Coordinates of C-alpha atoms in Angstrom, one line a residue:
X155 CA 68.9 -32.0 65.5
X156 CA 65.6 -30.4 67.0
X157 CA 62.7 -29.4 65.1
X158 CA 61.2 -25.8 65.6
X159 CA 57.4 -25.2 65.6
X160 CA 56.3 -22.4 62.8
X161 CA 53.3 -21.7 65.1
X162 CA 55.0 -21.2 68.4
X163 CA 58.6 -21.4 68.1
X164 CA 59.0 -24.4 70.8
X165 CA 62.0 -26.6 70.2
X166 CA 61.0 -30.6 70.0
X167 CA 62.5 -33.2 69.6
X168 CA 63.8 -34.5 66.0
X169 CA 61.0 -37.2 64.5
X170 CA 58.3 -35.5 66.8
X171 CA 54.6 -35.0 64.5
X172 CA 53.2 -32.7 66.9
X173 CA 54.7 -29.8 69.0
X174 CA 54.9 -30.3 72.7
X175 CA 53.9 -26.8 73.5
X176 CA 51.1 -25.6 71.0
X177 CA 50.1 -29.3 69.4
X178 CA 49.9 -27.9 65.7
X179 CA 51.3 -30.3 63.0
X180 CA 55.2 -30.0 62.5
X181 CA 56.3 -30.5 58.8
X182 CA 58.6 -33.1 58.1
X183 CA 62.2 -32.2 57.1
X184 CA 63.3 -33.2 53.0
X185 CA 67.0 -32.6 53.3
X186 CA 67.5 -31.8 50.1
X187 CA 65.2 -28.4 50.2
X188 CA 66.0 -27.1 53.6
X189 CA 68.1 -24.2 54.5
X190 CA 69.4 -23.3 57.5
X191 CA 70.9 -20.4 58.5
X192 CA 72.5 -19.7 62.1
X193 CA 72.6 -16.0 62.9
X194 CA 75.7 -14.5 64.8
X195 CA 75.5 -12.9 68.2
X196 CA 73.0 -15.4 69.5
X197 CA 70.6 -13.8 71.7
X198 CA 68.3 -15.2 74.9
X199 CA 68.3 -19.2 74.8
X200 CA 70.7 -21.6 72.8
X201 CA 69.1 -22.0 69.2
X202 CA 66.6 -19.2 69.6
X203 CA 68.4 -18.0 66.5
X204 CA 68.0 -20.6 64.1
X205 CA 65.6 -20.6 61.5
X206 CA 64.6 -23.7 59.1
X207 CA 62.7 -23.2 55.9
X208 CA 62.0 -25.6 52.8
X209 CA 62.3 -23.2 49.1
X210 CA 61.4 -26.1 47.0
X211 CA 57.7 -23.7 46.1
X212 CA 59.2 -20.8 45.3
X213 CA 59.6 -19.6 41.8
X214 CA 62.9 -18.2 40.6
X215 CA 62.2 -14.5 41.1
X216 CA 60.6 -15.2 44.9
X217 CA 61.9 -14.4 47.9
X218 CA 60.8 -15.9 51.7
X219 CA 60.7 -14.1 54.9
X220 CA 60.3 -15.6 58.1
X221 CA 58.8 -14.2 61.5
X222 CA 61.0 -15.6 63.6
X223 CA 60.1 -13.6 66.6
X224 CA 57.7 -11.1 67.8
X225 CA 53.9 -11.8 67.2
X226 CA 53.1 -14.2 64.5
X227 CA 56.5 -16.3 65.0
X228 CA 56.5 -19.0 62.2
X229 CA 54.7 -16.8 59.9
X230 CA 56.1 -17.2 56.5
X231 CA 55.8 -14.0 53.9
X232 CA 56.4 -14.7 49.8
X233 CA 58.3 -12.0 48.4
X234 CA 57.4 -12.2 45.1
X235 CA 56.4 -8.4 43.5
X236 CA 58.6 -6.1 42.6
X237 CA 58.3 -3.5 45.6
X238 CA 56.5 -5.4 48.8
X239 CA 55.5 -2.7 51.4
X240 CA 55.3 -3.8 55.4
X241 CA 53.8 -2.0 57.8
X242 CA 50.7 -1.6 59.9
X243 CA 48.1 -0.1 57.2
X244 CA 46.2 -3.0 56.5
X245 CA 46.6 -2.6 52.8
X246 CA 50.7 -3.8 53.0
X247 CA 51.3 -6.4 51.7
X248 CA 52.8 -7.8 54.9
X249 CA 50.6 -6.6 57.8
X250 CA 52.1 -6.2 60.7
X251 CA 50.0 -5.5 63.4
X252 CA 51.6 -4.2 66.6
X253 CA 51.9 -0.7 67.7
X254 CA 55.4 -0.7 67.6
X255 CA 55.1 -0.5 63.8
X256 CA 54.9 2.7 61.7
X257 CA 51.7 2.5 59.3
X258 CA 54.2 2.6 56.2
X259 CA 57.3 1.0 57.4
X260 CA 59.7 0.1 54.8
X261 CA 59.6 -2.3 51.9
X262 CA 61.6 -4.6 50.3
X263 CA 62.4 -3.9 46.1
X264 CA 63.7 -6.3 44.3
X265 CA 66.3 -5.1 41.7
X266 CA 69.0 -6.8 39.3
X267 CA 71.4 -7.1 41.8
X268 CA 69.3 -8.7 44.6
X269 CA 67.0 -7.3 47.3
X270 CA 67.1 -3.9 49.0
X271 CA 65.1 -3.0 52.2
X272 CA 64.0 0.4 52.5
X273 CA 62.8 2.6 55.6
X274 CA 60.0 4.8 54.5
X275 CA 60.0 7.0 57.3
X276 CA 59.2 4.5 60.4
X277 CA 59.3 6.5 63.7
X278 CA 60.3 3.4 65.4
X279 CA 63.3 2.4 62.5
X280 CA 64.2 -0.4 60.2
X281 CA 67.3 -2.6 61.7
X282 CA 69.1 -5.0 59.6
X283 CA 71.3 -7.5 61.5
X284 CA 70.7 -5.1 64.5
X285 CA 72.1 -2.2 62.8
X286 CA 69.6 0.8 61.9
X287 CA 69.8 1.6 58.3
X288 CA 69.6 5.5 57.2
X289 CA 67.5 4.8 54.5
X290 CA 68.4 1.3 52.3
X291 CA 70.5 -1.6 52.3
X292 CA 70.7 -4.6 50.3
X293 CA 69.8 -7.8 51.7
X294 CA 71.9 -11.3 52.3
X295 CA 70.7 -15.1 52.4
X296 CA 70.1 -15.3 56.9
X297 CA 69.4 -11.1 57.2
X298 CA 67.8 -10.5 59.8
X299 CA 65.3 -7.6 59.5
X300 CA 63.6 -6.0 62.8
X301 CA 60.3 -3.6 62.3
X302 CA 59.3 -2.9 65.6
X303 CA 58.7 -6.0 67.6
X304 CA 59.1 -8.8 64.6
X305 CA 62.4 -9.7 63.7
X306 CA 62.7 -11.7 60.4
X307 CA 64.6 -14.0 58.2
X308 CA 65.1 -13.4 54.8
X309 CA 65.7 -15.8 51.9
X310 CA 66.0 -15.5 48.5
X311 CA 65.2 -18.2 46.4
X312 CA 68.4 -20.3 45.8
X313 CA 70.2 -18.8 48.5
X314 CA 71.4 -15.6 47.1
X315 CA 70.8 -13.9 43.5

């Protein structure tokens, strides 16, 4: 199994410390708090679509997502208030700067049921698993979300609500 660098995105070698491409510290794997999800439709390079993350510091109501490409891959984004808001206005709570991205994007709510992504009236869109959405749709353990350039993970805490 490789390892994946959260700075870069460089596949090494299982047992490496260090990535080969960027040299930033790669955390070590504890089995029994790591998910991994494998997207379908794989796109570009073998494993390009696989994502590892450890859960085991987020509280019960939290929710992860992971930049997995685009600037800032590796980034990591705690979903933990009831409505998060993404866009490029640097007063979202997850700021993404790229021109590609409407000022007020969309945001994520968390309900009873689970977590629904909303588009708040992006000129660019909101894509979940490569599908636009109209206007919401809830989200799965291994969604992939696209705003502009970034396409992310998401993971609720446990796997699923």
């Amino acid at each position: 199994m490789e390892v994946f660098c959260n700075q870069c995105g460089h596949r090494n070698p299982q047992g490496a410390r260090f990535c080969s491409s960027c040299g930033s510290p790669l955390e070590p794997l504890r089995e029994d708090h790591t998910v991994t999800f494998t997207l379908g439709e794989p796109v570009g390079e073998a494993g390009d679509d696989e994502v590892q993350v450890t859960l085991d510091e987020l509280h019960d109501r939290a929710a992860l997502l992971v930049v997995k490409r685009g600037p800032n891959a590796g980034s990591r984004f705690v979903l933990e208030h009831e409505v998060t808001t993404l866009g490029r206005h640097p007063e979202s709570e997850i700021f993404l700067d790229d021109i590609t991205v409407s000022r007020r994007h969309a945001e994520i709510v968390r309900g009873e049921a689970g977590y629904v992504i909303r588009d708040v009236g992006s000129l660019n869109g909101t894509y979940l698993n490569r599908e636009r959405i109209e206007q919401e749709a809830p989200l799965a353990p291994g969604d992939e979300v696209q705003i502009g350039k970034f396409r992310m993970v998401f993971f609720p805490h446990g796997g699923g609500e």
